[in-house]
Tab-separated table of C-alpha atoms in Angstrom:
chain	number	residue	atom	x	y	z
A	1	UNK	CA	15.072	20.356	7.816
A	2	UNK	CA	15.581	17.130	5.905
A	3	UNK	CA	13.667	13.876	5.335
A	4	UNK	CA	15.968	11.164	5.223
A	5	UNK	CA	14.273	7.575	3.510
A	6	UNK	CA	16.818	4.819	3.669
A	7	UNK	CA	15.709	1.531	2.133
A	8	UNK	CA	17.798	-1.331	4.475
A	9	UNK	CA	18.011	-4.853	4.443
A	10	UNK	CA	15.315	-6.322	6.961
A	11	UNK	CA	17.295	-7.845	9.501
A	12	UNK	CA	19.298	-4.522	10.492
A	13	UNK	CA	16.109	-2.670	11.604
A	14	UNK	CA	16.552	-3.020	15.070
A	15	UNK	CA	20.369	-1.736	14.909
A	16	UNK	CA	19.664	0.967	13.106
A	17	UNK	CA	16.404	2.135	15.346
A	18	UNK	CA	18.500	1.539	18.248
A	19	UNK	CA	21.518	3.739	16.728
A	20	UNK	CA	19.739	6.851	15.303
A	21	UNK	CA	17.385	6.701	18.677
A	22	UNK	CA	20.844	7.292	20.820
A	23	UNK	CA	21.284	10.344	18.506
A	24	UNK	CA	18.155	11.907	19.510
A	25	UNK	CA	15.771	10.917	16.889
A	26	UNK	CA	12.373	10.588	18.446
A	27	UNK	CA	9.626	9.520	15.755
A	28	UNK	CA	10.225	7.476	12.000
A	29	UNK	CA	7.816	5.708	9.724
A	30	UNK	CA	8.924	2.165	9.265
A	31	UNK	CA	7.305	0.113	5.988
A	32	UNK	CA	8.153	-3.397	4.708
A	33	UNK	CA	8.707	-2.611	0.912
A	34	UNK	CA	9.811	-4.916	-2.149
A	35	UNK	CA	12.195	-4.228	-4.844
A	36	UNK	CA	15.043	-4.712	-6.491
A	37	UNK	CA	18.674	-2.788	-7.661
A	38	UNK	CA	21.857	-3.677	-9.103
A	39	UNK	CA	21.066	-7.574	-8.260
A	40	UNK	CA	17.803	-7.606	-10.403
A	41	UNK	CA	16.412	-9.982	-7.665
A	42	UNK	CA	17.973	-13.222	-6.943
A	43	UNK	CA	17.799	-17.099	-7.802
A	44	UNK	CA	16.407	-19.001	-5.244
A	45	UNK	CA	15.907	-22.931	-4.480
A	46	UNK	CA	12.783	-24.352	-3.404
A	47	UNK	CA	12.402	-28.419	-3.223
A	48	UNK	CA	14.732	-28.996	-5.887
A	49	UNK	CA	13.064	-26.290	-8.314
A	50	UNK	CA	15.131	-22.915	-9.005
A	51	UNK	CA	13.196	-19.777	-9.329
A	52	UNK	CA	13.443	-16.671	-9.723
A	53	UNK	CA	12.476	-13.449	-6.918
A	54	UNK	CA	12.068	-10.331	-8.881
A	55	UNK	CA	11.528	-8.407	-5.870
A	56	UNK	CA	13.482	-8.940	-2.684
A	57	UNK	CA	12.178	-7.412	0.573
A	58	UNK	CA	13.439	-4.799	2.208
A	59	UNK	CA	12.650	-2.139	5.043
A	60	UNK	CA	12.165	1.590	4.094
A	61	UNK	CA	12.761	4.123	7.028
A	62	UNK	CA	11.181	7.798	7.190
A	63	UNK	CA	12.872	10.395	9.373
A	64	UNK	CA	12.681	13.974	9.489
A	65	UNK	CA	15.252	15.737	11.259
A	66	UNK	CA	17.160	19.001	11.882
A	67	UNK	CA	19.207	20.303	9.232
A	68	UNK	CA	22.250	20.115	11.733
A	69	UNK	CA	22.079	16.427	12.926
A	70	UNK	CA	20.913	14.865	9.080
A	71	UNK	CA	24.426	14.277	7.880
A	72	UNK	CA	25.156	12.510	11.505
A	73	UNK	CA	22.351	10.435	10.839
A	74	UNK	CA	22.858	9.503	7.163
A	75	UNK	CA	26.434	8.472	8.204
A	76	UNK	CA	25.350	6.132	11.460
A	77	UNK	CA	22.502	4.416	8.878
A	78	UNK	CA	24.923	4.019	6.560
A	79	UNK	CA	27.602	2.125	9.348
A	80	UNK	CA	25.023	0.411	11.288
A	81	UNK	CA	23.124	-0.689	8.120
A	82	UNK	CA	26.503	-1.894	6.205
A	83	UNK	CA	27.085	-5.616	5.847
A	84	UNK	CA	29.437	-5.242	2.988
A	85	UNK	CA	27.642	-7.423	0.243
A	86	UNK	CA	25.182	-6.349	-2.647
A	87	UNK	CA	21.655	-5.346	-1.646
A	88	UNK	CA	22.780	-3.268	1.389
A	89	UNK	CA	20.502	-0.547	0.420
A	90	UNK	CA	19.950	3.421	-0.570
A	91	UNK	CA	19.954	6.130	1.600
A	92	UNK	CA	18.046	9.403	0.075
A	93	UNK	CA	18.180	12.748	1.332
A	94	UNK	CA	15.670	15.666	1.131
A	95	UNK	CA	14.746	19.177	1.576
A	96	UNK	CA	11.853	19.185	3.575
A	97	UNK	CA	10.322	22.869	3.488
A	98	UNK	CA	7.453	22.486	6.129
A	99	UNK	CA	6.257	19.795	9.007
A	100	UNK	CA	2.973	20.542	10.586
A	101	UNK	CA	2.203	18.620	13.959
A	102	UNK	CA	-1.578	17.484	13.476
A	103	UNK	CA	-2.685	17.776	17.231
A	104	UNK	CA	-0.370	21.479	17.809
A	105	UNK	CA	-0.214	22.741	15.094
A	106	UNK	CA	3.578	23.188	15.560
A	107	UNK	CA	5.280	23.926	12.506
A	108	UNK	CA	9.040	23.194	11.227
A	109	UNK	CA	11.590	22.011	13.828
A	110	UNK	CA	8.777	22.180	16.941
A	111	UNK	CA	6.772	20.060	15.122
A	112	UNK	CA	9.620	16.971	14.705
């Protein structure tokens, strides 16, 4: 199994829910998250007055999936969640040795 955390600009949430949901995924954690990258924030202008936003928001997206459909789903994040300019986002994979269902008790694969 893997758990796949891809930090995504706000605005292509709903694309990329709608994408990886047509693949079969059936459960993420969503958060709204702040931070910054290779941009170190931005410049921005507010009534005349420039400052400056350390931390830009962003989504962060939690999935855990099959070994055999993570590198599908890392590829159509990384598509649906491209807009081609700086701050596009990260996309981090993971081993993920165990998921235990809370109600079941289902372990591993049963259990996503």
């Amino acid at each position: 199994m893997k758990y796949i955390i891809a930090v995504i600009q706000p605005q292509k949430l709903d694309a990329v829910r709608s994408a990886v949901a047509e693949l079969g995924v059936s459960g993420m954690t969503v958060s709204e998250v702040r931070g910054y990258g290779r941009q170190k924030g931005q410049s921005e202008v507010y009534r005349g007055a420039e400052y400056n936003v350390d931390f830009i928001p962003k989504i962060k997206m939690e999935i855990a999936v099959a070994d055999d459909i993570a590198a599908d789903i890392v590829a159509l994040i990384r598509e649906t969640a491209n807009t081609g300019t700086i701050g596009d986002g990260k996309i981090f994979v993971l081993d993920l040795e165990n998921v235990v269902r809370v109600r079941t008790g289902e372990e591993k694969n049963d259990a996503i």
